[in-house]
């Protein structure tokens, strides 16, 4: 079914046909025809952000909390370059989105025209794929292809750059068809012989562990469901990366907590001591592995990933299984059940006994205080106060992000939006805007640091405009906390430029934006203040004044192995924990 | 343990394996920017390119064939192949070095300047190497030579003392032996 329309109308029609309801964008000269087409319809709703980076992060939040491909619309030149940080973030964390960029008219491309930049050149390394559409006849195919490429296989951002004359030009539009790309067909089913070999290893394992990541969440809810089943029937322990939190419920006794640089003692020592690692949708990143040559020595490794380039990139594995997590987990579960497989019960019992000893070390313990709010305490109280609510959490990047990962416990997938791979300060606030847009009746909280949140603070204005009652919960320690922590541990306490001397009054700042500001600096008043924040049906900036000297533990100092974790010790002062050799667990 | 032992945010480089040279054939959609994607991958991820050739090979299907000679440890070579396969317009990547017996050829045009005995010596050597004279003046030749890389290297080395002026080389193209295509 073909229909004649302009390129600009095709963009909106294609978005609607691809199921896009919300479009995050910012207008400009080179996208005016598309904004005009937007004006004449009601299928696609536009959310006007305050900066293009915010548009992409909002789309990321939208995509990660819904599992859908999100859409962004920005203008040429600075519109596109401002989007680059968000696109890179989406690429690193495998977030599916389509970003439409305006471009100067075809005849001016390459002429250094006003607001021109080489968008496809600039975004080539920070997108999964990109297109420059020079003929309106190609536009419907490219738009549909873009959604297919963004959402299939390992998801990622796709840029479609459309010159202004192509937006005005008329052509024949067609709807998405069954052949969304002539060559690109990611493999979903895993090799059954490899899966059988994996089951065989699992059956014979004495000290197994599941190590799972964001791939399980990207694969969809069914993958999380199958993972839970497989973990339950095998009885194996399970840990997850930062991005994988929520795929397996944190309340389950088989859950060890997050692993990696700021993971729990039990998760990291289980990884270090295992004889079989079953990696599902994770990629052995350096924050996870620590020192590569001391990573899980003597273990066999099974690696399930939809992206072949993740296999053997950092760590050599024994059984690579290329495929979609849900498909592979389904096969594994079926084979495990049909063969009535059981792992060695005595060995597994001994393994769990060892793990419980590690768990007994209580590596997340911290020294409490009655006169100053400890950041960990703040998150614990926030968690407690939100138990009867439908909660989505986003974060910025730094200490607060790690504390959120450690102390906020996730029972369901798609509830946790954080910038893992790129580590983008300023991600959380705009991401919360996107999440709240997708889930208008849910409680959406950005657990933030005061330094990060100032990078994209302007998006609170977007939240106010669209009546999105997001809660910006700032753990304000006046430092770039993680930078300060590294300077303390590795650079002799020389806090070079990590202290912010002139912070805004966040309460007044909130009020200036027509949002609500709340400040709290006493542990005794925290619960009431949090309750107030949750009850206010408006965007809130919560300035939670916390201990500026608190460090994030446990910690694997980089270049070290999993069994060389640094632990805080609840019984003694933080300073002692850092300097005393006795506190270093080897 | 001294905390000063590691002042980096990142783990140290692991012990490196031996470096190998591999020839990869890459079948791609012949569309604008596809070569930039391939080259960008190599520069962006720090891989090496020893040579690269590209031309459309199947016009009606809009397919081009890129032949890349690269070097790296076996793990890096595997990464290069996997990363190439991730690029959306790339159809197939074949590692000719591993795929079985194959033919590898390049073409070079070699300009040599000289008179008298040097000129005659150049001509005699070109005959031994089955190079063809494709241009001549009273004081120069341009030879066309095809063959494996080491043969062309030898020929160029021999021309050097005689009066080598310049060389244009295509880089390696490769094809498997036997009846089957890639």
XYZ file of C-alpha atoms in Angstrom:
768
model
C 0.000 0.000 0.000
C 1.753 3.132 -1.217
C 0.872 6.717 -0.569
C 2.431 9.919 -1.842
C 3.705 12.326 0.811
C 6.637 14.592 1.619
C 9.797 13.317 3.241
C 8.869 15.133 6.451
C 5.443 13.458 6.504
C 7.125 10.116 5.882
C 9.226 10.593 9.016
C 6.165 11.081 11.204
C 4.192 8.345 9.433
C 7.080 5.891 9.820
C 7.413 6.734 13.523
C 3.702 6.094 13.989
C 3.862 2.847 11.981
C 6.789 1.723 14.117
C 4.722 2.215 17.255
C 6.425 5.380 18.482
C 4.121 7.391 20.735
C 6.649 9.745 22.257
C 9.371 11.614 20.417
C 12.097 13.470 22.320
C 13.485 16.390 20.401
C 14.526 19.962 19.881
C 13.669 21.977 16.757
C 16.012 23.903 14.498
C 16.336 25.178 10.940
C 17.158 21.878 9.288
C 14.203 19.967 10.798
C 11.481 22.606 10.454
C 9.570 20.625 7.787
C 9.429 17.626 10.159
C 8.222 19.861 13.007
C 5.581 21.202 10.645
C 4.451 17.648 9.844
C 4.390 16.964 13.595
C 2.090 19.957 14.085
C -0.571 18.468 11.803
C -1.095 15.168 13.580
C -1.761 13.639 16.986
C -0.333 10.129 16.706
C 3.185 11.061 17.782
C 3.581 13.280 20.850
C 6.660 15.454 21.058
C 8.561 16.171 24.268
C 10.598 19.356 24.021
C 13.858 18.887 25.914
C 16.271 21.673 26.854
C 19.409 20.213 25.289
C 19.845 17.468 22.670
C 21.933 15.330 25.025
C 18.885 15.312 27.285
C 16.721 14.143 24.392
C 18.889 11.086 23.814
C 19.162 10.208 27.519
C 15.391 10.619 27.890
C 14.922 8.261 24.950
C 17.350 5.838 26.614
C 15.299 5.906 29.807
C 12.153 5.378 27.782
C 13.650 2.458 25.832
C 15.199 0.725 28.838
C 12.090 0.946 30.965
C 9.748 -0.268 28.205
C 11.912 -2.519 26.017
C 10.741 -0.545 22.980
C 12.836 1.312 20.405
C 12.736 5.006 21.381
C 12.929 7.971 19.015
C 14.809 11.277 18.980
C 14.582 14.241 16.624
C 17.291 16.910 16.496
C 18.496 19.495 14.047
C 21.706 19.612 12.016
C 25.113 20.799 13.213
C 25.039 21.552 16.943
C 21.829 19.533 17.341
C 23.633 16.472 16.081
C 26.912 17.103 17.912
C 25.051 17.670 21.193
C 23.420 14.278 20.713
C 26.759 12.490 20.391
C 27.284 11.831 24.117
C 23.846 10.246 24.365
C 24.404 8.160 21.241
C 27.731 6.900 22.562
C 26.090 6.090 25.884
C 23.365 4.135 24.073
C 25.933 2.264 22.009
C 27.992 1.258 25.037
C 24.930 0.075 26.972
C 23.127 -1.460 23.960
C 20.039 0.770 24.114
C 17.761 0.685 21.055
C 16.897 4.103 19.686
C 16.516 5.894 16.376
C 17.832 9.438 16.196
C 16.656 11.515 13.266
C 18.916 14.446 12.476
C 18.224 17.274 10.078
C 20.896 18.098 7.559
C 21.547 21.095 5.315
C 20.072 20.762 1.799
C 21.808 18.181 -0.411
C 23.419 20.773 -2.678
C 25.081 22.469 0.323
C 26.512 19.306 1.923
C 30.273 19.673 2.165
C 30.158 23.430 1.670
C 30.507 24.383 5.342
C 26.948 25.684 5.269
C 25.305 27.241 8.340
C 24.759 24.599 11.027
C 26.352 21.942 8.867
C 28.425 19.111 10.261
C 29.403 15.722 8.896
C 26.788 13.928 10.979
C 27.273 10.467 9.503
C 31.033 10.897 9.818
C 30.860 12.076 13.411
C 28.321 9.466 14.504
C 29.747 6.490 12.597
C 31.794 5.190 15.544
C 29.106 5.990 18.122
C 26.110 4.342 16.460
C 25.253 0.786 15.577
C 24.568 2.034 12.076
C 23.799 5.337 10.374
C 22.360 6.665 7.138
C 22.484 9.818 5.064
C 19.344 9.833 2.928
C 19.946 11.789 -0.276
C 16.858 10.656 -2.184
C 13.306 10.718 -0.832
C 12.667 7.423 -2.638
C 15.033 5.718 -0.167
C 13.500 7.344 2.919
C 10.688 4.908 3.844
C 12.999 1.899 3.485
C 15.758 3.573 5.518
C 13.386 4.639 8.307
C 11.956 1.134 8.708
C 15.408 -0.405 8.409
C 16.654 1.946 11.136
C 14.072 0.668 13.611
C 14.824 -2.931 12.699
C 18.601 -2.475 13.066
C 18.233 -0.547 16.351
C 16.009 -3.152 17.964
C 17.326 -6.455 16.643
C 20.433 -8.409 17.555
C 22.479 -6.480 20.069
C 20.402 -3.302 20.302
C 21.929 0.100 19.691
C 21.408 3.632 18.433
C 20.826 4.333 14.738
C 21.093 7.789 13.163
C 19.106 8.798 10.078
C 20.428 12.074 8.658
C 17.881 13.769 6.363
C 18.765 16.860 4.293
C 16.147 19.579 4.329
C 15.369 19.304 0.600
C 14.636 15.600 1.063
C 12.171 16.526 3.825
C 10.328 18.788 1.351
C 10.537 16.372 -1.596
C 7.529 14.174 -2.392
C 7.739 10.434 -2.797
C 5.862 7.200 -2.298
C 5.614 6.012 1.290
C 5.164 2.351 2.154
C 4.589 0.636 5.477
C 7.116 -1.639 7.191
C 7.309 -5.011 5.440
C 8.500 -8.475 6.325
C 11.990 -7.939 4.928
C 13.327 -5.099 7.025
C 16.904 -5.481 5.790
C 18.424 -7.269 2.842
C 21.399 -8.707 4.662
C 21.295 -8.099 8.420
C 19.837 -11.127 10.256
C 21.227 -11.610 13.753
C 21.327 -15.209 14.901
C 18.819 -15.866 17.685
C 19.031 -19.617 18.260
C 22.197 -20.937 19.847
C 24.120 -23.902 18.447
C 22.413 -26.891 20.086
C 25.626 -28.948 20.316
C 27.311 -26.125 22.212
C 24.281 -25.868 24.512
C 24.448 -29.619 25.158
C 28.142 -29.283 25.986
C 27.279 -26.433 28.353
C 24.662 -28.564 30.119
C 27.246 -31.318 30.482
C 29.667 -28.891 32.146
C 26.890 -27.645 34.429
C 26.014 -31.170 35.440
C 29.609 -31.851 36.471
C 30.310 -28.522 38.110
C 31.307 -28.471 41.752
C 31.521 -24.722 42.247
C 29.303 -23.110 39.597
C 28.100 -19.512 39.333
C 25.806 -17.611 36.987
C 27.248 -14.265 35.924
C 24.573 -12.298 34.082
C 24.348 -8.883 32.482
C 22.298 -6.319 30.621
C 21.842 -8.727 27.713
C 19.262 -10.645 29.746
C 17.228 -7.469 30.205
C 17.632 -6.452 26.557
C 16.418 -9.861 25.494
C 13.039 -9.144 27.091
C 10.993 -10.192 30.106
C 10.861 -13.798 28.970
C 14.659 -14.031 29.304
C 14.472 -12.895 32.951
C 11.726 -15.420 33.574
C 13.748 -18.252 32.010
C 16.861 -17.196 33.897
C 14.967 -17.397 37.189
C 13.726 -20.866 36.282
C 17.175 -22.109 35.300
C 18.801 -20.710 38.424
C 16.073 -22.275 40.551
C 16.235 -25.768 39.016
C 20.037 -25.863 39.055
C 20.394 -24.418 42.549
C 23.445 -22.426 41.463
C 24.378 -19.026 42.912
C 23.905 -15.967 40.704
C 25.514 -12.559 40.487
C 25.062 -9.795 37.955
C 26.721 -6.762 36.463
C 25.536 -3.212 37.116
C 23.362 -3.272 33.996
C 21.895 -6.691 34.718
C 20.331 -5.777 38.077
C 16.678 -6.762 38.294
C 16.818 -9.699 35.881
C 17.023 -11.890 38.981
C 15.210 -10.834 42.176
C 17.457 -9.391 44.870
C 15.282 -10.947 47.582
C 16.066 -14.487 46.436
C 18.527 -16.417 48.628
C 20.468 -17.541 45.531
C 21.250 -13.898 44.730
C 24.775 -12.804 45.713
C 24.470 -9.129 44.850
C 26.351 -7.229 42.183
C 29.901 -8.226 41.264
C 32.861 -6.202 40.068
C 34.823 -3.224 41.289
C 32.187 -2.261 43.877
C 30.461 -5.625 44.048
C 29.845 -7.650 47.180
C 32.483 -9.782 48.843
C 30.444 -12.949 48.282
C 29.815 -12.220 44.599
C 33.450 -11.526 43.803
C 34.879 -14.396 45.824
C 32.324 -16.763 44.313
C 33.504 -15.638 40.882
C 37.129 -16.024 41.914
C 36.651 -19.479 43.372
C 34.232 -20.975 40.870
C 35.056 -23.952 38.663
C 32.293 -23.120 36.176
C 31.135 -19.666 35.146
C 27.954 -19.340 33.117
C 28.026 -15.869 31.613
C 24.657 -14.790 30.223
C 24.526 -11.531 28.288
C 27.512 -9.870 29.914
C 30.811 -8.903 28.337
C 33.701 -9.329 30.801
C 34.334 -5.598 31.028
C 37.339 -4.345 32.979
C 35.145 -3.097 35.884
C 33.991 -6.711 36.224
C 37.129 -8.740 35.718
C 39.752 -6.716 37.554
C 43.155 -8.156 36.686
C 42.503 -10.360 33.655
C 45.250 -12.915 34.301
C 43.931 -13.490 37.832
C 40.255 -13.566 36.830
C 38.484 -16.712 38.055
C 41.604 -18.847 37.720
C 40.999 -22.489 36.967
C 37.392 -22.023 35.905
C 35.641 -23.218 32.767
C 33.577 -20.534 31.126
C 30.356 -20.651 29.136
C 29.491 -17.386 27.383
C 26.054 -16.677 25.921
C 25.925 -13.494 23.850
C 24.107 -12.311 20.754
C 27.152 -10.334 19.637
C 29.990 -12.576 18.391
C 32.465 -9.745 18.962
C 31.818 -9.977 22.716
C 33.145 -13.527 22.700
C 36.838 -13.888 23.550
C 37.282 -10.105 23.493
C 38.671 -9.792 27.007
C 38.558 -13.305 28.407
C 39.023 -16.576 26.554
C 35.972 -18.783 27.084
C 35.533 -22.549 26.709
C 32.018 -22.726 25.294
C 30.826 -19.688 23.346
C 27.127 -19.749 22.489
C 26.079 -17.067 20.036
C 22.386 -16.308 20.285
C 19.644 -14.390 22.031
C 19.574 -14.989 25.811
C 15.902 -15.998 25.889
C 16.300 -18.503 23.056
C 19.428 -20.053 24.537
C 18.078 -20.118 28.099
C 14.929 -21.814 26.848
C 17.000 -24.565 25.215
C 19.171 -24.911 28.301
C 16.180 -25.182 30.592
C 14.520 -27.778 28.366
C 17.700 -29.866 28.092
C 18.390 -29.621 31.820
C 14.874 -30.769 32.631
C 14.573 -33.484 29.972
C 17.865 -35.061 30.997
C 16.776 -34.851 34.626
C 20.166 -33.339 35.252
C 21.306 -32.571 38.752
C 24.566 -31.013 39.756
C 26.645 -32.874 42.355
C 24.513 -32.224 45.479
C 27.307 -32.725 48.000
C 29.671 -30.412 46.131
C 26.965 -27.804 45.698
C 26.141 -27.961 49.400
C 29.792 -27.414 50.310
C 29.987 -24.556 47.804
C 26.967 -22.849 49.320
C 28.414 -23.300 52.805
C 31.551 -21.476 51.647
C 29.475 -18.744 49.999
C 27.451 -18.236 53.174
C 30.708 -17.698 55.064
C 31.650 -14.980 52.607
C 28.180 -13.521 52.849
C 28.588 -13.489 56.616
C 31.398 -11.000 56.182
C 28.655 -8.385 55.487
C 30.730 -6.434 53.039
C 28.169 -3.668 52.600
C 28.210 -2.757 56.281
C 29.020 0.871 57.030
C 29.481 2.972 60.135
C 26.205 4.578 61.053
C 25.847 8.038 62.499
C 23.124 9.896 64.322
C 24.281 13.420 63.465
C 25.249 13.167 59.814
C 23.411 11.373 57.042
C 25.457 8.507 55.618
C 24.775 8.171 51.887
C 24.196 4.430 52.240
C 21.653 5.128 54.956
C 19.872 7.624 52.747
C 19.432 5.008 50.027
C 18.328 2.387 52.523
C 15.679 4.768 53.829
C 14.626 5.691 50.297
C 14.312 1.996 49.496
C 12.258 1.358 52.614
C 9.955 4.294 51.915
C 9.143 3.110 48.405
C 8.193 -0.528 49.098
C 4.506 -0.006 48.442
C 5.148 1.930 45.235
C 5.777 1.022 41.599
C 9.344 2.342 41.420
C 11.790 3.088 38.619
C 15.305 4.242 39.486
C 17.765 6.153 37.340
C 21.177 7.369 38.437
C 23.949 9.686 37.495
C 27.536 8.426 37.656
C 29.838 8.097 40.630
C 29.698 7.015 44.267
C 25.934 7.543 44.549
C 25.467 5.241 41.539
C 27.399 2.443 43.201
C 25.581 2.937 46.512
C 22.281 2.842 44.651
C 23.329 -0.413 42.967
C 24.370 -1.869 46.327
C 21.533 -0.684 48.567
C 18.488 -0.337 46.338
C 17.315 -3.852 45.671
C 15.623 -4.712 42.393
C 13.132 -7.514 41.995
C 12.124 -6.912 38.374
C 13.887 -6.085 35.096
C 13.614 -2.681 33.354
C 13.405 -0.876 36.719
C 17.005 0.278 36.828
C 18.416 2.804 34.350
C 22.068 3.744 34.744
C 24.970 4.676 32.509
C 27.294 1.710 32.804
C 29.613 1.503 29.821
C 30.225 5.149 29.076
C 29.731 6.367 32.644
C 27.949 9.557 31.618
C 27.486 12.094 34.411
C 24.203 13.843 33.710
C 22.436 10.709 32.472
C 19.976 10.245 35.299
C 17.825 13.361 35.245
C 16.894 13.277 31.542
C 16.606 9.479 31.695
C 14.077 9.937 34.509
C 12.113 12.295 32.249
C 11.926 9.541 29.618
C 10.998 6.858 32.152
C 8.266 8.992 33.711
C 6.858 9.741 30.268
C 6.603 6.006 29.582
C 5.179 5.250 33.048
C 3.144 8.300 34.043
C 1.666 6.752 37.189
C 4.842 5.238 38.577
C 7.329 6.688 41.032
C 10.489 7.642 39.129
C 13.537 8.610 41.162
C 16.903 9.823 39.925
C 19.433 8.942 42.607
C 21.945 11.675 41.860
C 25.148 13.321 42.898
C 25.293 17.102 43.109
C 28.105 17.274 40.534
C 26.515 14.960 37.957
C 23.068 16.438 38.154
C 24.327 19.935 37.371
C 25.486 18.682 33.981
C 21.918 18.280 32.707
C 19.986 20.202 35.362
C 18.118 22.154 32.682
C 15.943 19.099 31.966
C 14.035 19.702 35.207
C 12.376 22.389 33.103
C 11.180 19.672 30.698
C 9.795 17.683 33.624
C 7.895 20.738 34.840
C 6.519 21.545 31.390
C 5.129 18.034 30.846
C 4.035 17.583 34.476
C 6.375 14.649 34.965
C 6.704 14.315 38.754
C 10.247 12.925 38.778
C 12.185 12.966 42.041
C 15.805 14.072 41.916
C 17.311 12.607 45.054
C 20.734 14.253 45.357
C 23.301 12.730 47.690
C 25.092 16.012 48.181
C 28.628 15.552 49.491
C 30.005 18.666 47.757
C 32.653 16.564 46.040
C 32.881 14.639 42.851
C 32.845 11.762 45.273
C 34.351 8.996 43.180
C 37.106 11.305 41.940
C 37.760 12.318 45.542
C 37.847 8.665 46.616
C 40.432 7.775 43.963
C 42.493 10.821 44.854
C 42.411 9.748 48.487
C 43.409 6.182 47.717
C 45.806 6.629 44.829
C 47.022 10.216 44.755
C 47.964 10.912 48.341
C 44.808 12.774 49.259
C 45.552 15.634 46.894
C 41.970 16.623 46.032
C 42.769 18.344 42.797
C 39.651 20.129 41.494
C 37.216 17.578 42.891
C 35.589 19.938 45.399
C 32.810 22.208 44.177
C 33.176 25.486 46.025
C 30.082 27.249 44.779
C 27.099 24.944 44.680
C 23.665 26.351 44.022
C 20.971 26.372 46.674
C 19.105 23.375 45.293
C 15.852 24.316 47.021
C 15.828 27.761 45.416
C 16.971 26.225 42.140
C 13.982 23.869 42.200
C 11.668 26.772 42.984
C 13.129 28.833 40.146
C 12.172 26.010 37.798
C 8.655 25.847 39.354
C 9.529 22.505 40.906
C 9.592 21.637 44.607
C 12.803 21.830 46.617
C 13.453 19.864 49.814
C 16.603 19.915 51.906
C 17.529 17.491 54.637
C 20.741 17.186 56.642
C 19.624 15.285 59.749
C 19.210 11.501 59.912
C 16.283 11.961 62.281
C 14.359 14.050 59.739
C 15.168 11.959 56.692
C 12.152 9.628 56.684
C 9.653 12.453 56.920
C 11.441 14.409 54.206
C 11.484 11.385 51.869
C 7.786 10.827 52.507
C 7.133 14.448 51.645
C 9.109 14.066 48.416
C 7.117 10.990 47.370
C 3.775 12.532 48.258
C 4.246 15.785 46.340
C 2.664 15.261 42.907
C 5.287 17.479 41.249
C 8.925 17.274 40.187
C 11.127 17.486 43.275
C 14.774 18.279 43.809
C 15.751 16.702 47.127
C 19.037 18.029 48.499
C 20.160 15.278 50.837
C 23.246 16.575 52.618
C 25.469 13.569 53.332
C 28.837 12.787 54.892
C 31.388 14.326 52.492
C 34.149 11.917 53.503
C 32.322 8.645 52.938
C 33.994 6.170 50.582
C 32.349 3.503 48.499
C 33.242 -0.023 49.580
C 33.820 -2.840 48.919
C 36.273 -1.987 46.210
C 38.625 -3.940 44.003
C 41.477 -1.518 43.439
C 42.052 -1.623 39.713
C 44.752 -3.875 38.495
C 43.841 -6.276 41.292
C 42.016 -9.579 41.335
C 38.610 -10.404 42.789
C 40.147 -11.843 45.946
C 42.070 -8.654 46.656
C 39.041 -6.627 47.656
C 39.241 -3.662 49.920
C 36.522 -3.681 52.557
C 35.183 -0.953 54.739
C 34.919 -2.020 58.320
C 31.885 -1.013 60.253
C 33.761 -1.250 63.517
C 36.560 1.164 62.710
C 37.072 4.468 61.043
C 37.247 4.679 57.264
C 40.797 6.028 57.338
C 42.038 2.951 59.140
C 40.291 0.716 56.652
C 42.188 2.269 53.801
C 45.672 2.435 55.210
C 45.940 -0.646 57.361
C 47.275 -3.659 55.566
C 45.140 -5.872 57.736
C 42.004 -4.496 56.121
C 43.077 -5.649 52.718
C 41.531 -9.003 52.113
C 43.874 -11.236 50.179
C 49.782 -4.479 49.657
C 50.757 -0.974 48.758
C 47.973 1.093 47.305
C 50.563 2.938 45.249
C 51.123 -0.231 43.247
C 48.250 0.705 40.988
C 47.636 4.318 40.174
C 45.650 3.554 37.071
C 41.908 3.343 36.729
C 42.406 0.385 34.401
C 43.958 -3.053 34.549
C 47.438 -3.403 33.092
C 47.944 -4.888 29.663
C 48.162 -8.658 29.725
C 51.098 -10.595 28.337
C 50.952 -10.447 24.583
C 50.830 -13.418 22.264
C 52.743 -13.722 19.008
C 51.614 -11.549 16.121
C 50.354 -13.156 12.921
C 49.529 -11.776 9.502
C 46.128 -12.691 8.066
C 44.359 -11.947 4.794
C 40.641 -11.258 5.128
C 38.104 -11.133 2.308
C 35.048 -9.047 3.125
C 31.888 -9.018 1.029
C 29.998 -5.743 1.460
C 27.062 -3.842 0.026
C 28.472 -1.322 -2.424
C 26.915 1.742 -0.769
C 28.334 5.135 0.174
C 30.457 5.120 3.292
C 30.959 1.386 3.605
C 34.737 1.661 3.166
C 34.809 4.448 5.759
C 33.069 2.097 8.208
C 35.721 -0.570 7.637
C 38.662 1.815 7.852
C 37.086 3.617 10.818
C 36.826 0.299 12.647
C 40.536 -0.360 12.130
C 41.642 3.133 13.191
C 39.120 3.404 16.019
C 40.049 0.110 17.626
C 43.754 0.374 16.940
C 44.046 -2.505 14.475
C 46.723 -2.536 11.758
C 46.196 -2.498 8.013
C 49.114 -3.837 5.928
C 47.175 -3.520 2.690
C 43.632 -2.965 1.530
C 42.007 -3.322 -1.853
C 38.413 -2.731 -2.789
C 36.316 -2.893 -5.917
C 32.804 -3.757 -6.966
C 32.720 -7.424 -7.950
C 29.027 -8.158 -8.535
C 27.443 -5.151 -10.166
C 23.828 -6.376 -10.319
C 23.856 -7.294 -6.606
C 25.740 -4.106 -5.663
C 28.386 -6.141 -3.897
C 31.989 -5.120 -3.417
C 34.863 -7.228 -2.210
C 37.406 -5.808 0.186
C 40.654 -7.657 0.756
C 42.483 -6.639 3.911
C 45.884 -7.831 5.024
C 46.164 -7.228 8.744
C 48.291 -8.348 11.644
C 47.688 -9.044 15.298
C 47.632 -11.745 17.944
C 45.181 -14.605 17.299
C 42.738 -13.008 19.787
C 42.971 -9.645 18.016
C 42.502 -11.269 14.597
C 39.375 -13.001 15.909
C 38.122 -9.661 17.270
C 38.770 -7.962 13.926
C 36.676 -10.579 12.125
C 33.863 -10.376 14.684
C 33.877 -6.590 14.722
C 33.776 -6.522 10.907
C 30.800 -8.876 10.919
C 28.963 -6.473 13.233
C 28.987 -3.747 10.585
C 25.485 -3.796 9.148
C 26.308 -3.604 5.382
C 28.927 -6.378 5.658
C 27.658 -9.733 4.399
C 30.555 -12.099 5.036
C 34.077 -12.114 6.352
C 36.428 -14.934 5.341
C 39.853 -15.395 6.866
C 41.746 -16.607 3.780
C 44.747 -17.497 5.935
C 42.653 -20.102 7.774
C 40.051 -21.009 5.164
C 42.290 -23.392 3.217
C 44.637 -23.064 0.273
C 44.310 -19.746 -1.499
C 45.936 -17.619 -4.138
C 47.178 -14.165 -3.221
C 48.365 -11.718 -5.829
C 49.167 -8.091 -6.215
C 50.034 -5.985 -9.180
C 52.800 -3.406 -9.188
C 53.988 -0.860 -11.703
C 57.683 -0.173 -11.239
C 59.469 2.782 -12.837
C 63.242 2.387 -13.338
C 65.613 4.961 -14.753
C 69.053 4.155 -16.229
C 71.220 3.985 -19.325
C 73.555 1.486 -20.917
C 74.362 -1.612 -18.893
C 72.029 -0.702 -15.996
C 69.147 -0.432 -18.442
C 69.948 -3.814 -19.969
C 70.249 -5.381 -16.501
C 66.806 -4.089 -15.593
C 65.379 -5.655 -18.729
C 67.094 -9.011 -18.077
C 65.820 -9.123 -14.499
C 62.302 -8.197 -15.578
C 62.377 -11.121 -17.941
C 63.403 -13.448 -15.110
C 60.489 -12.150 -13.020
C 58.030 -12.275 -15.943
C 57.443 -8.567 -15.638
C 56.175 -6.792 -18.745
C 57.446 -3.541 -20.142
C 54.427 -1.244 -20.434
C 56.270 2.024 -21.058
C 59.766 2.791 -22.255
C 61.945 5.793 -23.071
C 65.623 5.805 -23.958
C 66.449 6.221 -20.288
C 63.588 4.458 -18.461
C 61.154 1.589 -18.242
C 57.853 1.060 -16.502
C 57.413 -2.624 -15.663
C 54.143 -4.311 -14.815
C 54.562 -7.250 -12.483
C 51.997 -9.455 -10.767
C 52.573 -12.059 -8.143
C 52.703 -12.761 -4.478
C 53.869 -9.982 -2.222
C 57.324 -11.437 -1.606
C 58.000 -11.801 -5.335
C 57.178 -8.152 -5.919
C 59.271 -7.162 -2.912
C 62.252 -9.072 -4.392
C 61.841 -7.456 -7.761
C 61.662 -3.975 -6.252
C 64.750 -4.666 -4.136
C 66.649 -5.688 -7.254
C 65.593 -2.532 -9.098
C 66.676 -0.306 -6.219
C 70.418 -0.138 -7.070
C 69.711 -0.028 -10.803
C 67.699 3.167 -10.565
C 64.266 2.671 -9.014
C 62.200 5.852 -9.390
C 58.801 4.911 -7.982
C 56.383 2.069 -7.375
C 52.595 1.832 -7.500
C 51.127 -1.312 -5.921
C 47.526 -2.486 -5.672
C 47.801 -4.392 -2.427
C 46.808 -8.025 -2.125
C 43.725 -9.650 -3.620
C 42.974 -13.228 -2.664
C 40.755 -16.095 -3.796
C 40.413 -19.671 -2.584
C 41.663 -22.600 -4.649
C 39.223 -25.220 -5.904
C 35.670 -25.090 -7.274
C 33.854 -23.385 -4.358
C 33.201 -19.673 -3.906
C 33.354 -17.780 -0.597
